[in-house]
Short mmCIF file of C-alpha atoms and ligand atoms in Angstrom, two decimals:
data_model
loop_
_atom_site.label_atom_id
_atom_site.label_comp_id
_atom_site.label_asym_id
_atom_site.label_seq_id
_atom_site.Cartn_x
_atom_site.Cartn_y
_atom_site.Cartn_z
CA UNK A 137 -77.91 -46.11 28.78
CA UNK A 138 -80.02 -48.49 30.89
CA UNK A 139 -78.99 -52.12 31.32
CA UNK A 140 -81.94 -53.16 29.14
CA UNK A 141 -80.71 -50.80 26.41
CA UNK A 142 -77.22 -52.34 26.79
CA UNK A 143 -78.79 -55.77 26.31
CA UNK A 144 -80.71 -54.65 23.21
CA UNK A 145 -77.59 -53.09 21.74
CA UNK A 146 -75.55 -56.22 22.43
CA UNK A 147 -78.21 -58.43 20.77
CA UNK A 148 -77.69 -56.32 17.66
CA UNK A 149 -73.89 -56.44 18.08
CA UNK A 150 -73.77 -60.27 18.14
CA UNK A 151 -76.35 -60.46 15.33
CA UNK A 152 -79.08 -62.16 17.34
CA UNK A 153 -81.96 -62.50 14.87
CA UNK A 154 -85.19 -64.42 14.31
CA UNK A 155 -83.06 -67.25 12.84
CA UNK A 156 -81.41 -67.65 16.25
CA UNK A 157 -84.83 -67.70 17.94
CA UNK A 158 -85.94 -70.41 15.54
CA UNK A 159 -82.73 -72.40 16.15
CA UNK A 160 -83.08 -72.10 19.91
CA UNK A 161 -86.72 -73.21 19.86
CA UNK A 162 -85.78 -76.22 17.76
CA UNK A 163 -83.08 -77.22 20.27
CA UNK A 164 -85.47 -77.48 23.23
CA UNK A 165 -85.97 -81.27 22.85
CA UNK A 166 -82.18 -81.86 22.87
CA UNK A 167 -81.88 -80.08 26.20
CA UNK A 168 -84.99 -81.76 27.60
CA UNK A 169 -83.15 -85.02 26.94
CA UNK A 170 -79.60 -84.02 28.00
CA UNK A 171 -80.25 -81.08 30.35
CA UNK A 172 -80.42 -83.13 33.56
CA UNK A 173 -77.00 -84.71 32.88
CA UNK A 174 -75.56 -81.29 32.20
CA UNK A 175 -77.08 -79.88 35.38
CA UNK A 176 -75.80 -82.83 37.44
CA UNK A 177 -72.28 -82.29 36.09
CA UNK A 178 -72.49 -78.56 36.83
CA UNK A 179 -73.34 -79.22 40.52
CA UNK A 180 -70.84 -82.09 40.84
CA UNK A 181 -68.17 -79.62 39.68
CA UNK A 182 -69.32 -76.94 42.15
CA UNK A 183 -69.12 -79.53 44.93
CA UNK A 184 -65.39 -80.08 44.22
CA UNK A 185 -64.38 -76.55 45.23
CA UNK A 186 -64.71 -75.52 48.91
CA UNK A 187 -65.74 -71.94 48.05
CA UNK A 188 -68.66 -73.02 45.86
CA UNK A 189 -69.44 -76.23 47.76
CA UNK A 190 -70.13 -74.19 50.93
CA UNK A 191 -72.71 -72.08 49.10
CA UNK A 192 -74.71 -74.97 47.70
CA UNK A 193 -74.47 -77.39 50.64
CA UNK A 194 -77.82 -78.91 51.60
CA UNK A 195 -79.73 -77.27 48.74
CA UNK A 196 -78.48 -78.97 45.60
CA UNK A 197 -81.83 -80.61 44.77
CA UNK A 198 -83.69 -77.28 44.95
CA UNK A 199 -80.97 -75.50 42.99
CA UNK A 200 -81.13 -78.15 40.27
CA UNK A 201 -84.83 -77.31 39.78
CA UNK A 202 -84.05 -73.60 39.54
CA UNK A 203 -81.26 -74.30 37.13
CA UNK A 204 -83.42 -76.52 34.92
CA UNK A 205 -85.99 -73.72 34.71
CA UNK A 206 -83.25 -71.27 33.73
CA UNK A 207 -81.96 -73.67 31.07
CA UNK A 208 -85.43 -74.31 29.66
CA UNK A 209 -85.96 -70.56 29.26
CA UNK A 210 -82.88 -70.33 27.04
CA UNK A 211 -84.98 -72.09 24.41
CA UNK A 212 -88.34 -70.39 24.96
CA UNK A 213 -87.12 -66.83 25.51
CA UNK A 214 -89.59 -66.18 28.41
CA UNK A 215 -93.04 -65.20 27.15
CA UNK A 216 -92.01 -66.30 23.68
CA UNK A 217 -89.48 -63.56 22.92
CA UNK A 218 -86.03 -62.50 24.03
CA UNK A 219 -87.11 -58.99 24.94
CA UNK A 220 -87.83 -57.14 28.17
CA UNK A 221 -89.39 -60.08 30.04
CA UNK A 222 -86.35 -62.19 29.18
CA UNK A 223 -83.95 -59.43 30.22
CA UNK A 224 -85.75 -58.87 33.56
CA UNK A 225 -85.69 -62.60 34.24
CA UNK A 226 -81.90 -62.76 33.61
CA UNK A 227 -81.19 -59.49 35.43
CA UNK A 228 -82.18 -61.13 38.73
CA UNK A 229 -79.54 -63.86 38.39
CA UNK A 230 -76.53 -61.53 38.88
CA UNK A 231 -78.12 -59.82 41.88
CA UNK A 232 -78.91 -63.12 43.59
CA UNK A 233 -75.31 -64.29 43.24
CA UNK A 234 -73.85 -61.05 44.60
CA UNK A 235 -76.07 -61.43 47.66
CA UNK A 236 -74.69 -64.88 48.43
CA UNK A 237 -71.12 -63.56 48.06
CA UNK A 238 -70.24 -65.61 44.98
CA UNK A 239 -67.16 -64.45 43.11
CA UNK A 240 -68.25 -63.85 39.47
CA UNK A 241 -65.44 -66.02 38.05
CA UNK A 242 -67.40 -69.09 39.13
CA UNK A 243 -70.35 -67.98 37.02
CA UNK A 244 -68.00 -67.59 34.05
CA UNK A 245 -66.69 -71.10 34.69
CA UNK A 246 -70.16 -72.61 34.88
CA UNK A 247 -71.14 -70.90 31.64
CA UNK A 248 -68.21 -72.67 30.00
CA UNK A 249 -69.50 -76.02 31.28
CA UNK A 250 -72.88 -75.24 29.72
CA UNK A 251 -71.29 -74.18 26.46
CA UNK A 252 -69.07 -77.26 26.06
CA UNK A 253 -71.71 -79.64 27.48
CA UNK A 254 -74.27 -78.09 25.14
CA UNK A 255 -72.00 -78.74 22.20
CA UNK A 256 -71.59 -82.38 23.25
CA UNK A 257 -75.38 -82.80 23.56
CA UNK A 258 -76.04 -81.21 20.16
CA UNK A 259 -73.30 -83.36 18.55
CA UNK A 260 -75.06 -86.49 19.75
CA UNK A 261 -78.45 -85.46 18.37
CA UNK A 262 -77.76 -83.57 15.14
CA UNK A 263 -76.53 -85.35 12.06
CA UNK A 264 -75.43 -82.56 9.77
CA UNK A 265 -72.32 -80.52 10.55
CA UNK A 266 -73.97 -77.41 9.08
CA UNK A 267 -77.00 -77.81 11.36
CA UNK A 268 -74.74 -78.37 14.38
CA UNK A 269 -72.68 -75.29 13.50
CA UNK A 270 -75.71 -73.01 13.07
CA UNK A 271 -77.43 -74.22 16.23
CA UNK A 272 -74.31 -74.10 18.36
CA UNK A 273 -73.73 -70.50 17.20
CA UNK A 274 -77.23 -69.57 18.37
CA UNK A 275 -76.60 -71.30 21.70
CA UNK A 276 -73.32 -69.37 22.15
CA UNK A 277 -75.06 -66.09 21.35
CA UNK A 278 -77.76 -66.54 23.99
CA UNK A 279 -75.28 -67.82 26.61
CA UNK A 280 -73.01 -64.83 26.00
CA UNK A 281 -75.99 -62.46 26.22
CA UNK A 282 -77.08 -64.09 29.48
CA UNK A 283 -73.54 -63.76 30.83
CA UNK A 284 -73.40 -60.11 29.81
CA UNK A 285 -76.67 -59.40 31.65
CA UNK A 286 -75.43 -61.29 34.72
CA UNK A 287 -72.14 -59.32 34.65
CA UNK A 288 -73.97 -56.00 34.27
CA UNK A 289 -76.34 -56.71 37.15
CA UNK A 290 -73.42 -58.03 39.22
CA UNK A 291 -71.54 -54.75 38.75
CA UNK A 292 -74.66 -52.68 39.40
CA UNK A 293 -75.55 -54.58 42.57
CA UNK A 294 -71.96 -54.29 43.87
CA UNK A 295 -72.03 -50.53 43.26
CA UNK A 296 -75.35 -50.19 45.08
CA UNK A 297 -74.05 -52.18 48.05
CA UNK A 298 -70.81 -50.18 48.19
CA UNK A 299 -72.80 -46.92 48.11
CA UNK A 300 -75.10 -48.16 50.89
CA UNK A 301 -72.28 -49.40 53.14
CA UNK A 302 -70.00 -46.37 52.69
CA UNK A 303 -72.66 -43.67 52.43
CA UNK A 304 -70.91 -42.41 49.28
CA UNK A 305 -73.06 -41.53 46.27
CA UNK A 306 -73.02 -43.93 43.33
CA UNK A 307 -71.93 -41.04 41.12
CA UNK A 308 -68.87 -40.38 43.32
CA UNK A 309 -67.92 -44.06 43.32
CA UNK A 310 -68.33 -44.21 39.54
CA UNK A 311 -66.16 -41.08 39.19
CA UNK A 312 -63.43 -42.71 41.35
CA UNK A 313 -63.53 -45.86 39.21
CA UNK A 314 -63.41 -43.86 35.99
CA UNK A 315 -60.72 -41.37 37.09
CA UNK A 316 -57.54 -41.67 35.01
C1 LIG B 49 -74.24 -69.81 34.46
C2 LIG B 49 -74.17 -69.72 35.75
C3 LIG B 49 -75.35 -69.72 36.67
C4 LIG B 49 -76.67 -69.56 36.41
C5 LIG B 49 -77.32 -69.33 35.07
C6 LIG B 49 -77.37 -69.66 37.66
C7 LIG B 49 -78.74 -69.54 37.79
C8 LIG B 49 -79.37 -69.35 39.00
C9 LIG B 49 -80.74 -68.96 39.14
C10 LIG B 49 -81.72 -68.72 38.00
C11 LIG B 49 -80.98 -68.84 40.47
C12 LIG B 49 -82.33 -68.46 41.12
C13 LIG B 49 -82.48 -66.97 41.11
C14 LIG B 49 -83.79 -66.54 41.76
O1 LIG B 49 -83.87 -66.60 43.00
O2 LIG B 49 -84.69 -66.17 41.02
C15 LIG B 49 -79.77 -69.18 41.18
C16 LIG B 49 -79.62 -69.20 42.52
C17 LIG B 49 -78.50 -69.66 43.16
N1 LIG B 49 -77.30 -70.02 42.58
FE1 LIG B 49 -76.88 -69.93 40.64
N2 LIG B 49 -76.46 -69.87 38.67
C18 LIG B 49 -75.23 -69.91 38.11
C19 LIG B 49 -74.04 -70.11 38.76
C20 LIG B 49 -73.93 -70.42 40.09
C21 LIG B 49 -72.71 -70.79 40.74
C22 LIG B 49 -71.32 -70.86 40.08
C23 LIG B 49 -73.01 -71.02 42.04
C24 LIG B 49 -71.98 -71.44 43.04
C25 LIG B 49 -72.16 -71.64 44.28
C26 LIG B 49 -74.44 -70.78 42.21
C27 LIG B 49 -75.17 -70.91 43.39
C28 LIG B 49 -76.45 -70.46 43.56
C29 LIG B 49 -77.13 -70.39 44.85
C30 LIG B 49 -76.55 -70.80 46.20
C31 LIG B 49 -78.40 -69.87 44.60
C32 LIG B 49 -79.51 -69.58 45.62
C33 LIG B 49 -79.42 -68.14 46.06
C34 LIG B 49 -80.43 -67.81 47.15
O3 LIG B 49 -81.59 -67.61 46.82
O4 LIG B 49 -80.04 -67.82 48.31
N3 LIG B 49 -74.96 -70.43 41.00
N4 LIG B 49 -78.79 -69.47 40.25
#
């Protein structure tokens, strides 16, 4: 199964439907208003840890722009849908982070900041608890799908690099990993 097929299957698994797309589109103004604060907090946190601080040093302003674009696309779906164009856009993120030598646990941690910060932003803007619940669920679904794609491309890129550096075939490496 290709990574795109994995993504499609997982959308079905988490029950990502047109209602979620509608919810996400309706949340765009909340994140236009609160997104910059969320992004600032995300980079302030990365600056506190030597391992992540070293990777972002001297480029925080540029990275904030990249991150804002990524966040905005959570609510538009890239080309209006959450299909192949969206998947391809997200697939790059894992590969880029492997190349800079970032341990994936930091990505998991950042996703948590976005999830909890997103909840705080929605709580400030939405009056009804039912609306907040439904919209936060849609936000969690897309963040989890993004994380799954990042994790899949992370694993794939690591396998490719291992195969290149060792000269072993990907199949052999996969067999070693999967052996009982
Ligand atoms: C939810 C987590 C994260 C998301 C969604 C995210 C998103 C992105 C995106 C979209 C890019 C640009 C990719 C491209 O070139 O097209 C990028 C690049 C980058 N990210 Fe992240 N990022 C995340 C976590 C992190 C963390 C934890 C660090 C810690 C240091 C980090 C550091 C970087 C750096 C240094 C680059 C530039 C890579 C390069 O081109 O040299 N990111 N990120």
